[in-house]
Coordinates of C-alpha atoms and ligand atoms in Angstrom, one line a residue:
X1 CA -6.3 12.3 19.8
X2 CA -9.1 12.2 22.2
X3 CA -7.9 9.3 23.8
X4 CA -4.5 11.1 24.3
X5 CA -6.0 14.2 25.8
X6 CA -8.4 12.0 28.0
X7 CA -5.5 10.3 29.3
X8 CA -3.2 13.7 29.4
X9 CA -6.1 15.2 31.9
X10 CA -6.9 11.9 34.0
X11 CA -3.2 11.6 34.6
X12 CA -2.9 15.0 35.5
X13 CA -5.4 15.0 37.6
X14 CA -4.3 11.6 39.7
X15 CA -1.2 13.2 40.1
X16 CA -2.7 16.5 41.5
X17 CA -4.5 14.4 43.9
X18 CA -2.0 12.4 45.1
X19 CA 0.2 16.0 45.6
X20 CA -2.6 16.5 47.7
X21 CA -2.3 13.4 49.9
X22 CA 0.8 13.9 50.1
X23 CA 0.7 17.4 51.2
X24 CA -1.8 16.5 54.4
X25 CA 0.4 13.6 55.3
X26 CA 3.4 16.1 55.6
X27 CA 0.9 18.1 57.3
X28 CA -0.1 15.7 60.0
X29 CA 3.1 14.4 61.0
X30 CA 4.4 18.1 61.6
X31 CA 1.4 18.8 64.1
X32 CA 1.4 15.6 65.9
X33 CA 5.2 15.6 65.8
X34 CA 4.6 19.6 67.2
X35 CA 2.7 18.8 70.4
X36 CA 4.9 15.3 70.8
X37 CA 7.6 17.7 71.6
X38 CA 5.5 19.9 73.7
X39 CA 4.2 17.0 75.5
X40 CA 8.2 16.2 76.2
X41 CA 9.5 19.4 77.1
X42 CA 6.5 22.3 77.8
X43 CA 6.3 23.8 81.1
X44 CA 2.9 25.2 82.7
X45 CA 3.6 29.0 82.2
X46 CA 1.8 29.7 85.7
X47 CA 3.7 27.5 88.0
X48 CA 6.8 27.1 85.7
X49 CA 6.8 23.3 86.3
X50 CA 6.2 20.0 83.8
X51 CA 1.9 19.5 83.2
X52 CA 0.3 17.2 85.6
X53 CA -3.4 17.7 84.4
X54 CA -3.7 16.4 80.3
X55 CA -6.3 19.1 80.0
X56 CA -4.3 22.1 81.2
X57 CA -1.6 20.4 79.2
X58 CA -4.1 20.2 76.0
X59 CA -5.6 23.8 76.9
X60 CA -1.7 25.6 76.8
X61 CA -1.0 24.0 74.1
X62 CA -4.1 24.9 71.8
X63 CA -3.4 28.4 72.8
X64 CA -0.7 28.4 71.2
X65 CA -1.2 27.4 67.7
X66 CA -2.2 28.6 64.5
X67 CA -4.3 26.3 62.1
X68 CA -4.2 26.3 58.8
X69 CA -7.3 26.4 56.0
X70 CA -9.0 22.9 56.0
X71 CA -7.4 21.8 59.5
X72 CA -8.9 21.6 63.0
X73 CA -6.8 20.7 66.1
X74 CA -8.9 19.8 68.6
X75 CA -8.1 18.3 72.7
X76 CA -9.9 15.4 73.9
X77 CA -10.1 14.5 77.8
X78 CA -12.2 11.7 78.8
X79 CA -15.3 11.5 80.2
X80 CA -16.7 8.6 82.1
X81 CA -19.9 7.5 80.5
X82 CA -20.4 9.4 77.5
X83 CA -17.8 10.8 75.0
X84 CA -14.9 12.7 75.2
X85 CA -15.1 16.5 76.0
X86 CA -13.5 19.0 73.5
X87 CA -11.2 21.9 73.9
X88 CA -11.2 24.1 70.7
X89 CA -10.0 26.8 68.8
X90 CA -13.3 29.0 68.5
X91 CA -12.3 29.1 64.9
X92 CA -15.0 28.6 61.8
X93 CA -13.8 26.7 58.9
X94 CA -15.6 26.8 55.7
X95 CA -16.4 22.9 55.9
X96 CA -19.8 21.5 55.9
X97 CA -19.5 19.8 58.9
X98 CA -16.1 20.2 61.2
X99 CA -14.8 17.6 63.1
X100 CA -15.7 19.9 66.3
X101 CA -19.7 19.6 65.5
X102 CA -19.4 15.9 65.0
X103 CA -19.8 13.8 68.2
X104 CA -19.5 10.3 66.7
X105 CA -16.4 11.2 64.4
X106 CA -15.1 12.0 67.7
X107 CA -15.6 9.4 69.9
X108 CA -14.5 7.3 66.5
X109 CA -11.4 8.6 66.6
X110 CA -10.7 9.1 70.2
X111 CA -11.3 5.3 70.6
X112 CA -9.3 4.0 67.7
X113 CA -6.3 2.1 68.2
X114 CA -4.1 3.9 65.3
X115 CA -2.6 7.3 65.4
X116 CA -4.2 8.0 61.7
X117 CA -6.3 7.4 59.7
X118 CA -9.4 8.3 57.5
X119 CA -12.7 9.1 58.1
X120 CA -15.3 8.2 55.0
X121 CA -18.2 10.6 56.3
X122 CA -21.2 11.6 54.1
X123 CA -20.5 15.0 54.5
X124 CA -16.8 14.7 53.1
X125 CA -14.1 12.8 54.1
X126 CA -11.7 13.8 57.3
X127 CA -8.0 12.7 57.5
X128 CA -6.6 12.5 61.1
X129 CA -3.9 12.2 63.3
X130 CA -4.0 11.4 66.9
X131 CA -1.6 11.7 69.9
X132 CA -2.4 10.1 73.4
X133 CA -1.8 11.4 76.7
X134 CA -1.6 8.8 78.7
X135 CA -3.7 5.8 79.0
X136 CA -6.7 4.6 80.6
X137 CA -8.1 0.8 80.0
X138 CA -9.2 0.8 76.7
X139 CA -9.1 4.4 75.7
X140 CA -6.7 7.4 76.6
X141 CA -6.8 9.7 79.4
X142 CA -6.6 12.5 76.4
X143 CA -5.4 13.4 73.1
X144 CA -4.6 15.6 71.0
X145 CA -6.0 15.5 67.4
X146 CA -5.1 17.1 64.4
X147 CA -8.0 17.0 61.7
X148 CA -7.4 18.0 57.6
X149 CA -10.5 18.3 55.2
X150 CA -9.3 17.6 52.1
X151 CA -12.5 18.3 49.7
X152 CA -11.5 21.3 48.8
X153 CA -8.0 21.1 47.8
X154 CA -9.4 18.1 45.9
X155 CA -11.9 20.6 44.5
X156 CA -9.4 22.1 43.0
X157 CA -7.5 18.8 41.4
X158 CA -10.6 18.2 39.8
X159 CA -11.3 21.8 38.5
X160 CA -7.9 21.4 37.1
X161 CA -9.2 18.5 35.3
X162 CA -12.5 19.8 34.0
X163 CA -10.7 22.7 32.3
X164 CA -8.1 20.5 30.7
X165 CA -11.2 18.1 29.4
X166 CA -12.7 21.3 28.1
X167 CA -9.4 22.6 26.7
X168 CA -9.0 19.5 25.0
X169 CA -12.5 19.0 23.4
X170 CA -12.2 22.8 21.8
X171 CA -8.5 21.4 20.8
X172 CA -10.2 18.1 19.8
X173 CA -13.2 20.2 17.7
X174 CA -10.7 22.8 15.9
X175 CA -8.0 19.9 14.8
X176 CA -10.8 17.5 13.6
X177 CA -11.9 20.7 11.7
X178 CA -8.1 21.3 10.4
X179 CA -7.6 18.0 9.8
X180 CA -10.7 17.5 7.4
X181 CA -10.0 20.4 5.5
X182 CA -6.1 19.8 5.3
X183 CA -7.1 16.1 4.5
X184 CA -9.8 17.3 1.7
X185 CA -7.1 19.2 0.6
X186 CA -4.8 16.4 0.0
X187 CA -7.1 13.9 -1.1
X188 CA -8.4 16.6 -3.9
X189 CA -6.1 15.3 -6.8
X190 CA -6.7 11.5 -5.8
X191 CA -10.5 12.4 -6.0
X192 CA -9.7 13.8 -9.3
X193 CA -7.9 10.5 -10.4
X194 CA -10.5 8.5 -9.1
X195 CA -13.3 10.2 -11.1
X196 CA -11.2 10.1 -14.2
X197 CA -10.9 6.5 -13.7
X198 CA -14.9 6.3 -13.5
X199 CA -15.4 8.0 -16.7
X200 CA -13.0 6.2 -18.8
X201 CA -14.9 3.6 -20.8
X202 CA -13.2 0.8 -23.4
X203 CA -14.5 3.0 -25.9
X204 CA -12.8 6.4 -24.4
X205 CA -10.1 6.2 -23.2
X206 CA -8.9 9.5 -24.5
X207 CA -9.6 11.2 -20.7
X208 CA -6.0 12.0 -19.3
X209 CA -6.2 13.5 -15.6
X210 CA -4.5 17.1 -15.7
X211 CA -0.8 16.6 -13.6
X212 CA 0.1 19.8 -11.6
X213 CA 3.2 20.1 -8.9
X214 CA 5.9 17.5 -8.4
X215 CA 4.1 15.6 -5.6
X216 CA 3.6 12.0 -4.7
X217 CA 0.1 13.0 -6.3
X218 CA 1.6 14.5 -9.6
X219 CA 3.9 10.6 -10.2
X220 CA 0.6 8.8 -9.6
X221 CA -1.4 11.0 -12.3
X222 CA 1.5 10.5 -14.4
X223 CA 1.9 6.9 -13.7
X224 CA -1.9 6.4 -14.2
X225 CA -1.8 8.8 -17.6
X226 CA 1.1 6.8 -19.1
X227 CA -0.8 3.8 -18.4
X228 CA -3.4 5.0 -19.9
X229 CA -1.1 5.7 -23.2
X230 CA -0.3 2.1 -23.1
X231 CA -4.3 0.6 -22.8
X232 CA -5.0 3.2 -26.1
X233 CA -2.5 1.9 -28.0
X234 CA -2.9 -1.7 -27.2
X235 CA -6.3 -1.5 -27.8
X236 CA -6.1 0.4 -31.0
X237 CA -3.3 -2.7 -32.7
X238 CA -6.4 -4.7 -31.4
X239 CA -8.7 -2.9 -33.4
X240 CA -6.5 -2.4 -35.9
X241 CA -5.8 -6.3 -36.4
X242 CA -9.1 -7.8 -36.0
X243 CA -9.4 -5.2 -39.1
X244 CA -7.3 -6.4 -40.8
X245 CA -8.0 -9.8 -40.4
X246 CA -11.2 -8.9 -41.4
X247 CA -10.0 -7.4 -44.2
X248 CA -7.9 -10.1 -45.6
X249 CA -10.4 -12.5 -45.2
X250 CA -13.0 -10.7 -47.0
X251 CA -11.6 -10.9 -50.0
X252 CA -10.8 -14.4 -50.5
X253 CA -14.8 -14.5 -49.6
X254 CA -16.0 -12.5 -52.2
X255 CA -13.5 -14.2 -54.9
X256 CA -15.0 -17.5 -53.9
X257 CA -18.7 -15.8 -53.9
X258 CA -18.2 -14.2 -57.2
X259 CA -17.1 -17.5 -59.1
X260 CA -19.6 -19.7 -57.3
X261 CA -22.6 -17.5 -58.6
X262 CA -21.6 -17.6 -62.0
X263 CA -21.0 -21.3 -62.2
X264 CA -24.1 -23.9 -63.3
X265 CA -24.9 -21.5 -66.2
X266 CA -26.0 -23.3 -69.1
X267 CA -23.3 -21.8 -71.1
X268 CA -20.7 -23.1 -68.7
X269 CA -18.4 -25.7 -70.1
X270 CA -16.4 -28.7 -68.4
X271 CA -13.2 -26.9 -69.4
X272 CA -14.8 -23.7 -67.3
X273 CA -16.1 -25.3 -64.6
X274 CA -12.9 -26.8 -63.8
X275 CA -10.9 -23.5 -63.8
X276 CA -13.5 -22.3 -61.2
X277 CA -13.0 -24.9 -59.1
X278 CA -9.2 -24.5 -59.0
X279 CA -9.6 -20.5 -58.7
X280 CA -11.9 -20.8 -56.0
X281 CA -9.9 -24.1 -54.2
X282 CA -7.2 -21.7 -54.4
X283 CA -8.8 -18.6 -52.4
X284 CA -10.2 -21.4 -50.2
X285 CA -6.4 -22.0 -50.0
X286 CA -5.2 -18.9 -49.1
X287 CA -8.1 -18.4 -46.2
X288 CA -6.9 -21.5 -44.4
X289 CA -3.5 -20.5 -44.7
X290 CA -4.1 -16.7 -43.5
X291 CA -5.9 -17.9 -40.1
X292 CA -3.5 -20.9 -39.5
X293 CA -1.0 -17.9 -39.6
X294 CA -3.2 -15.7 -37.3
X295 CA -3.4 -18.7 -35.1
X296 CA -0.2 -19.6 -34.8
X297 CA 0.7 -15.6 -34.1
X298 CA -1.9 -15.5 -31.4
X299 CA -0.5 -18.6 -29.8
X300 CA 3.0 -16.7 -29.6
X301 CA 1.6 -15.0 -27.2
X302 CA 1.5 -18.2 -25.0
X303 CA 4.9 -19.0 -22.6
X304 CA 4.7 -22.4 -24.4
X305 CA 5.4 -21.1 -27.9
X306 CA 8.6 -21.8 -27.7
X307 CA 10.2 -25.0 -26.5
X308 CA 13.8 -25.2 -26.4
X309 CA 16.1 -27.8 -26.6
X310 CA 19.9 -29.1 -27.2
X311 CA 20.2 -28.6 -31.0
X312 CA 22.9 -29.2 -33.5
X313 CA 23.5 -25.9 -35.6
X314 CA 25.2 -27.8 -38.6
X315 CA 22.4 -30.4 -38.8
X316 CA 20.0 -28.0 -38.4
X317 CA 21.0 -25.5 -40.7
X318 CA 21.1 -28.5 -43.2
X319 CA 17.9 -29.5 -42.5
X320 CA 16.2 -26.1 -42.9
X321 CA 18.3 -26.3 -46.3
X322 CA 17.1 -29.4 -47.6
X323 CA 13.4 -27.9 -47.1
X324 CA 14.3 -24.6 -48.9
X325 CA 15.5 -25.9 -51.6
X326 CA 11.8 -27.7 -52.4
X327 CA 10.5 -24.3 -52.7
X328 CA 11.4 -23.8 -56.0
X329 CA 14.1 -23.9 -58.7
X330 CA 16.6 -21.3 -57.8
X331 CA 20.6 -21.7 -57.6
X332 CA 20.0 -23.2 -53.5
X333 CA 23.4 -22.8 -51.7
X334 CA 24.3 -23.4 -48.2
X335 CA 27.1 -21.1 -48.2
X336 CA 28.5 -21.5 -44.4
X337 CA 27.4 -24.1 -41.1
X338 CA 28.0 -23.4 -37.3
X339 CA 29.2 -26.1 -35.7
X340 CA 28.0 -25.7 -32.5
X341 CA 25.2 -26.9 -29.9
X342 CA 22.4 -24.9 -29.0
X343 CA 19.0 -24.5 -27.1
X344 CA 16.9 -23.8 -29.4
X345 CA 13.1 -25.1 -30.4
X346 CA 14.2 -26.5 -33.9
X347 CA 10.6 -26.9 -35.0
X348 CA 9.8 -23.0 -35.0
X349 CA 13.5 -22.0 -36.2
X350 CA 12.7 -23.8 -39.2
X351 CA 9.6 -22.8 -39.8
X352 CA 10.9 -19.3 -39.5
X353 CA 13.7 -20.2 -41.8
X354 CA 11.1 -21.5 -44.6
X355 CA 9.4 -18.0 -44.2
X356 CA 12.0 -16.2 -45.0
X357 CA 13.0 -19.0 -47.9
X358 CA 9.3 -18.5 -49.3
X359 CA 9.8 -14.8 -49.5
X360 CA 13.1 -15.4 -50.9
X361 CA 11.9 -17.5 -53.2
X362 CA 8.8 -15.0 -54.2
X363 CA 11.4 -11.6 -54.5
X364 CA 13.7 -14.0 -57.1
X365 CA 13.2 -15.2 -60.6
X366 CA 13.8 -19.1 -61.5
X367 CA 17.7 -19.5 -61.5
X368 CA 17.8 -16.3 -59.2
X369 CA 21.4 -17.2 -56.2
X370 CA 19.4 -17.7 -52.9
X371 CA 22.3 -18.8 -49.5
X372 CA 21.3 -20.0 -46.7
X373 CA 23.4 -20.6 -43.8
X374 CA 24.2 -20.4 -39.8
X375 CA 27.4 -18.8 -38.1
X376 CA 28.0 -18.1 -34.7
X377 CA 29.5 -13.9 -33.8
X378 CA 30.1 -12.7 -30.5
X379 CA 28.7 -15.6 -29.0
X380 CA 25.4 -15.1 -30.7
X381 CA 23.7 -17.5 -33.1
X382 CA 22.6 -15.9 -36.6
X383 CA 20.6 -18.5 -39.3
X384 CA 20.1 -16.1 -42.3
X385 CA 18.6 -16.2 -45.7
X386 CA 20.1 -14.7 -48.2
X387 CA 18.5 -13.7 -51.6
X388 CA 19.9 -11.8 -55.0
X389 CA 16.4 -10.2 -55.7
X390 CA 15.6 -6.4 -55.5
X391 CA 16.0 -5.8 -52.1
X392 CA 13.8 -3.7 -49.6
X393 CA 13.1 -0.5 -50.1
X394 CA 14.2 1.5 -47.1
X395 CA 10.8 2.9 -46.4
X396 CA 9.6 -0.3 -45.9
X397 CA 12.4 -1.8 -43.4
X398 CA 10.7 -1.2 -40.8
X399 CA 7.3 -1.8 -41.5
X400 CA 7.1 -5.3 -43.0
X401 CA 7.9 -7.1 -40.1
X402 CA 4.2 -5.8 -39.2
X403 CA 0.9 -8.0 -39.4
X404 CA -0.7 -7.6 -42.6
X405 CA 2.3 -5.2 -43.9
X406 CA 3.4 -5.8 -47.5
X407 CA 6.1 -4.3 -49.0
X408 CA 5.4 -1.0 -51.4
X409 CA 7.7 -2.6 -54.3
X410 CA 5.4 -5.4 -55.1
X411 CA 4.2 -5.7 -58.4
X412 CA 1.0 -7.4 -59.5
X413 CA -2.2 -7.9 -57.4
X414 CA -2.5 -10.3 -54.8
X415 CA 0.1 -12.8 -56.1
X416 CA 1.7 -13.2 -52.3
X417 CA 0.2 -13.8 -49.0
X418 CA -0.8 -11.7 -46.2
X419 CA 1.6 -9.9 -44.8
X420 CA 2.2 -12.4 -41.9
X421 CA 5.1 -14.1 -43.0
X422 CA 7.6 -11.9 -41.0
X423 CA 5.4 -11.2 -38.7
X424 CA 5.7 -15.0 -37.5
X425 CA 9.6 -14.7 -38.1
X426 CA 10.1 -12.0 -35.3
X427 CA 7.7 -13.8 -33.0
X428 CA 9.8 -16.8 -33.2
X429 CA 12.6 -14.9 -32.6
X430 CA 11.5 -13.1 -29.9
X431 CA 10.4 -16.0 -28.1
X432 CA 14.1 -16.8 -28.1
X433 CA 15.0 -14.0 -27.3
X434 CA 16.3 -12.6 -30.0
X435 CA 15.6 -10.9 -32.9
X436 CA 15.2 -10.8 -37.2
X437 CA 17.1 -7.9 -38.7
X438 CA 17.0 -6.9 -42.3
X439 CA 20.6 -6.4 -44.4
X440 CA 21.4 -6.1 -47.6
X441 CA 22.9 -8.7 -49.8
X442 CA 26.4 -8.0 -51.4
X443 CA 25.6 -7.6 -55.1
X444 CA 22.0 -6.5 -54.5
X445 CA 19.1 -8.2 -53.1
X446 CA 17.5 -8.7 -49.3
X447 CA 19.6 -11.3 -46.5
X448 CA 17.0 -11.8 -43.2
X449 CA 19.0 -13.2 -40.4
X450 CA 17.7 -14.5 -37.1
X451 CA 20.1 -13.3 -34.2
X452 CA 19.3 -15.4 -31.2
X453 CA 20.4 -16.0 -27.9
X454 CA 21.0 -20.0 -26.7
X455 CA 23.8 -20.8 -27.5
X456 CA 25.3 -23.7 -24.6
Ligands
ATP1 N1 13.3 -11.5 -49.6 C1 12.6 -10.4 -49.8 N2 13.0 -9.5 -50.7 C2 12.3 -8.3 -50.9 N3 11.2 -8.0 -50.1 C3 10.8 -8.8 -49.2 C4 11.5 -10.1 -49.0 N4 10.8 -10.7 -48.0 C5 9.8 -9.9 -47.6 N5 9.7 -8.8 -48.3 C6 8.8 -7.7 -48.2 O1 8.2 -7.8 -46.9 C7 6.8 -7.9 -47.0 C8 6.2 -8.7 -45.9 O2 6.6 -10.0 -46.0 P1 5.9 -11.1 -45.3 O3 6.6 -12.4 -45.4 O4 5.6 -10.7 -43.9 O5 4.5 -11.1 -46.1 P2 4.2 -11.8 -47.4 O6 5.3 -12.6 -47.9 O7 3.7 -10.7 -48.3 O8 2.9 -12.7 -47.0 P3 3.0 -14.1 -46.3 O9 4.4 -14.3 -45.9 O10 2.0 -13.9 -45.2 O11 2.5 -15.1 -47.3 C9 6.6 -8.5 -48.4 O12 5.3 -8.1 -48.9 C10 7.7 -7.9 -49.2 O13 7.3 -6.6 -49.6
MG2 MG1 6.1 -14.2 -46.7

């Protein structure tokens, strides 16, 4: 803004001035052009005939006219020797130093060869314009001259200017003031966002920055508290995970603890010591099994988790049959194959499919009708499992596909695992997009089928 008003009051200015220049110019041409015609046409009032002498001529004519403010009109005649003699206008003008007091301005312009011009003088600078009566050598027998002092009507150009610069710095001091506070203003709730950002901590993150209005301001607060929703929650499943891993691996710790103390008692037979070993083998077991499970969830985090590829559905719905049916002695059925191609990663659908054949295997007793097979609806691939055992309860539907989440019904202790098993099975799926869904069996019991995206 300063820069704009600097240049708003120079250009102003250089345009006053050059009005100015202008103006004498006009000025100067209309005198000169005044006695041109005089020198043409006037007539000696006292003998009604053309001049003869240039100095009667000069003298008649000077009579005659009127100067303005600022302007001299002077006659020069020559002298030999010495300078030019002057016939004036007994006038006083408010100029430091008239062209009629100055000798050598003068004889400057009486012997100049142009008929203007500019005179740079210390006291201020004179334009002129000169018209000769008749020559003599090197220098006129006279002339008329027609003198404008300028500095004061560039004076006033420059006053101009000095009040626009001091205009413009009040403007300059009362918008800067404006602006700051109308700035302060705005920036108020950003301040507030920013400090609420400062305080939030890992631990706290609890602080949400108060929204008001509808404003660009308002969405950002908004934008920033929703995020802020989102780092809470993610870093409470963190919390609540590594607790839970915890968790389930304390146990198995304290199982193994527990027998280990009590073996190498004196009392102890071989019969004994051997059932400890197994019992604490079998926790040992377990642990392994719990954080291959964790690891194996942590890496689906990871783009490669899944790596797809051109799979036969028949032969790999029989494959994931043969496995299940090593699981244990049920009634193992494939009950129906899709014949199709897909891209699929066939290591991680089966090892979802045994999950889900595990668990079908735990929910049903020995001779219990477990089906497995693969079908293809609405262009969407669904592998299922298929058990006759008691079902889920319909509190639990949603929650067992959770880390650690076990199933309310279960009866007995610890008999199963962790609660990872589907946990693992919707991470597969998701990584092909797709999902598990829960249904229930016709005739009673739980069918889990993968519905994935892939086919080709
Ligand atoms: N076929 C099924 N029939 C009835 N309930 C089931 C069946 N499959 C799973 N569930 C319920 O879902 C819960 C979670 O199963 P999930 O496979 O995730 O864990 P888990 O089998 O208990 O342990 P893990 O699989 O880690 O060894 C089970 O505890 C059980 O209550
Ligand atoms: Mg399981």
């Amino acid at each position: 803004m300063a820069v704009a008003l600097a240049a708003v009051a120079a250009t102003t200015r250089s345009i006053l001035l050059r009005d100015v220049d202008h103006r004498v110019d006009r000025l100067l041409t209309q005198e000169a052009g005044e006695f041109t015609n005089f020198v043409d046409q006037g007539v000696d009032p006292a003998t009604g005939e053309r001049f003869t002498d240039p100095r009667r001529l000069l003298e008649v004519f000077l009579e005659r006219q009127y100067a303005d403010p600022d302007e001299e009109l002077i006659g020069l005649v020559r002298r030999e020797g010495q300078g030019p003699a002057q016939l004036t206008q007994p006038r006083e003008l408010s100029v430091r130093h008239p062209l009629h007091r100055d000798p050598a301005a003068r004889r400057a312009i009486f012997a100049a060869s142009g008929s203007t011009g500019t005179l740079d003088r210390r006291s201020g600078e004179l334009r002129w314009a000169k018209v000769e009566v008749a020559r003599h050598g090197d220098e006129p027998e006279a002339a008329f001259v027609v003198a404008f002092h300028p500095r004061a009507e560039q004076a006033k150009a420059n006053d101009v200017f000095r009040i626009l610069l001091a205009i413009s710095g009040v403007a300059l001091v009362l918008t800067t003031g404006i602006a700051w506070a109308v700035a302060g203003r705005i920036l108020k709730p950003v301040r507030l966002v920013r400090t609420a950002a400062a305080q939030l901590t890992e631990q706290d993150l609890t602080r949400r920055i108060p929204v008001h209005g509808k404003d660009d301001i308002a969405a950002l607060a908004d934008t920033f508290n929703g995020m802020l929703d989102r780092l809470e929650r993610a870093f409470a499943a963190q919390r609540e995970f590594v607790d839970d891993a915890g968790h389930e691996l304390r146990t198995p710790i304290t199982i193994v603890r527990g027998h280990l103390e009590l073996m190498g008692g004196a009392t102890e037979s071989a019969a004994e010591r051997e059932e400890t070993v197994r019992l604490v083998t079998d926790e040992l077991d377990r642990m392994s099994r719990i954080v291959e499970d964790l690891l194996l969830l942590a890496k689906a985090e990871r783009p490669d988790f899944i790596r797809p590829e051109p799979v036969q559905l028949a032969e790999l719905t029989a494959d994931v049959f043969v496995k299940a049916r090593a699981l244990g002695e049920r009634r193992w059925e494939l009950a129906e194959v899709a014949d199709s191609e897909a891209r699929l990663d066939p290591q991680r659908i089966t090892q979802a499919m045994v999950q889900l054949a595990q668990n079908a295997v735990q929910h049903t007793v020995p001779g219990g009708r477990v089906r497995v097979g693969s079908r293809l609806t609405d262009g969407r691939i669904e592998l299922y499992v298929a058990d006759s055992g008691p079902g889920v309860q319909a509190q639990d539907a949603e929650v067992i596909f959770e880390r650690f989440r076990r199933g309310t019904s279960r009866r007995g202790a610890r008999t199963s695992g962790a609660g990872l098993g589907l946990s693992i099975v919707r991470a597969i799926a998701r990584g092909h997009r797709g999902e598990v869904l829960l249904r229930p069996t016709d005739g009673g019991g739980a069918t889990f089928v993968l519905v994935l995206e892939g086919q080709t």
